[in-house]
Amino acid sequence: MVHEQRLAAAQRAMSEAGLDALLIPPSADLRYLTGYDAHALERLTLLVLPAQGAATLVVPRLERPAAEAQAAGVAFADHADGSDPYPLVRAALGGAGGAFGGARAVGLGNRMWAEQVLALRAALPEAEQRLAGAVLAGLRLRKSPEEVAALRRAGQAIDAVHARMGEWLRAGRTEDEVAADIAVAMREAGHATVDFTIVAAGPNGASPHHGTSDRVIGRGEPVVVDIGGRMPDGYCSDSTRTYCVGEPPAEFREYYAVLHEAQRAAVAAVRPGVTAEAVDAAARDVIAAAGYGPAFLHRTGHGIGLDGHEDPYIVAGNTAPLEPGMAFSVEPGIYLAGRHGARIEDIVVCTAGGVERLNIIDTDLVVV
Ligand code: ZN
Ligand code: ZN
């Protein structure tokens, strides 16, 4: 029933937003609304959700069995290879024969491929194309208790991997080798997919989205480990800890202490009514006061759910107040180009009484 309720909520929200239909390709939006975890491919898969009436999932014929097994609350219309699927979209909007049911504004899934955007423009020339995100983000922004429980399970799974880091992280091994061990452990801990394994040693740690490389980890080097994936139910994990392989430089210990304080201050700032940008400022003020302001070169966090990055963004300029059920990362960092860097990242959820950390493993510097 949850997907039927979400489809109905989306219909109410799109009516308020003045949209006549949503057109949603494979994405977290599609999974949220229907439960269908579809891969984006060149064959058209598209949820057609009019503001009133039944939802239709347009699917390639060969994927219909998979779609029927997963998607709830929709009718199905399939297309064979070599046939034009776009008349099915028009028909699903109530426009069989060409009279397009009066729909004048359609909301396209924000991550739709350009080739489909243009094909839909040609198929529905009378419809103004807008983004569906404004409508759907509002629904996905506040997690239900069941969604928070799913994110809590994801947090526990990634915590279990961080707890084992000492097994893999040592001088003389490459970042790639450590990342490969982490990926195996993530699956063992319950992840269905491994989405990223950042292992950034020494100077690579100053590049926030480094990834991994064949660089050999040296003694005394800080290592930023930022890892995340998807649980079988689709909910994402994302957690960063910074380690040291042997005793780090004194300067590193000094700014790690600053970062630690900043991260705790930002987590402590989370409660209903506080703005997203105030949480960012809580971390940034601590780091700036210690003289490292320019070295914290990204926002403090991002929302998380069925997407690894989604609303709300914890960034200067986001004046939206936090509400219970909003889940997001708190991940300040300090990056000294050419030397090393550090980041601490927890997923937290705003609760009626304040905040719950969904990553509960210790944030103290771990020397392995
Ligand atoms: Zn991360
Ligand atoms: Zn993150």
Coordinates of N, CA, C and O and ligand atoms in Angstrom, one line a residue, residues 196 209 226 237-240 299-304 308-309 329-331 343 345-347, ligand 2:
F196 N 30.8 3.7 -3.9 CA 32.1 4.4 -4.0 C 33.0 3.9 -2.8 O 32.5 3.6 -1.7
H209 N 37.1 14.2 -3.4 CA 36.6 13.1 -4.2 C 37.6 12.4 -5.0 O 37.5 12.0 -6.1
D226 N 36.2 7.2 2.7 CA 34.8 7.7 2.5 C 34.1 6.6 1.6 O 34.4 6.4 0.5
S237 N 24.1 4.1 2.2 CA 25.0 4.4 3.3 C 26.1 5.4 2.8 O 26.3 5.5 1.5
D238 N 26.7 6.1 3.7 CA 27.7 7.1 3.3 C 28.4 7.5 4.6 O 27.8 8.2 5.4
S239 N 29.7 7.1 4.7 CA 30.3 7.5 6.0 C 31.8 7.6 5.7 O 32.4 6.9 5.0
T240 N 32.4 8.7 6.4 CA 33.8 8.9 6.2 C 34.5 8.9 7.6 O 34.0 9.5 8.6
R299 N 30.4 22.2 0.9 CA 29.3 22.4 1.9 C 29.4 21.3 3.0 O 30.2 20.3 2.9
T300 N 28.6 21.5 4.0 CA 28.7 20.6 5.2 C 28.0 19.2 4.9 O 28.4 18.2 5.5
G301 N 27.0 19.2 4.1 CA 26.3 17.9 3.9 C 25.3 17.9 2.8 O 25.0 18.9 2.2
H302 N 24.7 16.7 2.6 CA 23.6 16.5 1.6 C 22.6 15.5 2.2 O 23.0 14.7 3.0
G303 N 21.4 15.7 1.7 CA 20.4 14.7 2.1 C 20.7 13.3 1.5 O 21.6 13.2 0.6
I304 N 20.1 12.3 2.1 CA 20.4 10.9 1.7 C 19.1 10.1 1.9 O 18.3 10.4 2.8
G308 N 22.0 8.8 -3.1 CA 23.1 9.1 -2.3 C 23.2 10.6 -2.0 O 23.7 11.0 -0.9
H309 N 22.8 11.4 -2.9 CA 22.8 12.9 -2.7 C 21.4 13.4 -3.1 O 21.0 13.1 -4.2
S329 N 23.8 14.1 5.6 CA 25.2 13.9 6.1 C 25.7 15.2 6.8 O 25.2 16.3 6.5
V330 N 26.6 15.0 7.8 CA 27.3 16.1 8.4 C 28.8 15.8 8.2 O 29.3 14.8 8.8
E331 N 29.4 16.4 7.2 CA 30.8 16.0 6.8 C 31.7 17.1 6.5 O 32.2 17.3 5.4
R343 N 38.4 14.3 6.8 CA 37.0 14.5 6.8 C 36.4 13.5 7.8 O 36.9 12.4 8.0
E345 N 32.4 12.1 8.5 CA 31.1 12.2 8.0 C 30.1 11.2 8.7 O 30.4 10.0 8.7
D346 N 29.1 11.7 9.2 CA 28.0 10.8 9.8 C 26.7 11.2 9.0 O 26.5 12.4 8.7
I347 N 25.8 10.2 8.9 CA 24.4 10.5 8.5 C 23.6 10.7 9.8 O 23.8 9.9 10.8
Ligands
ZN2 ZN 28.4 12.3 1.8

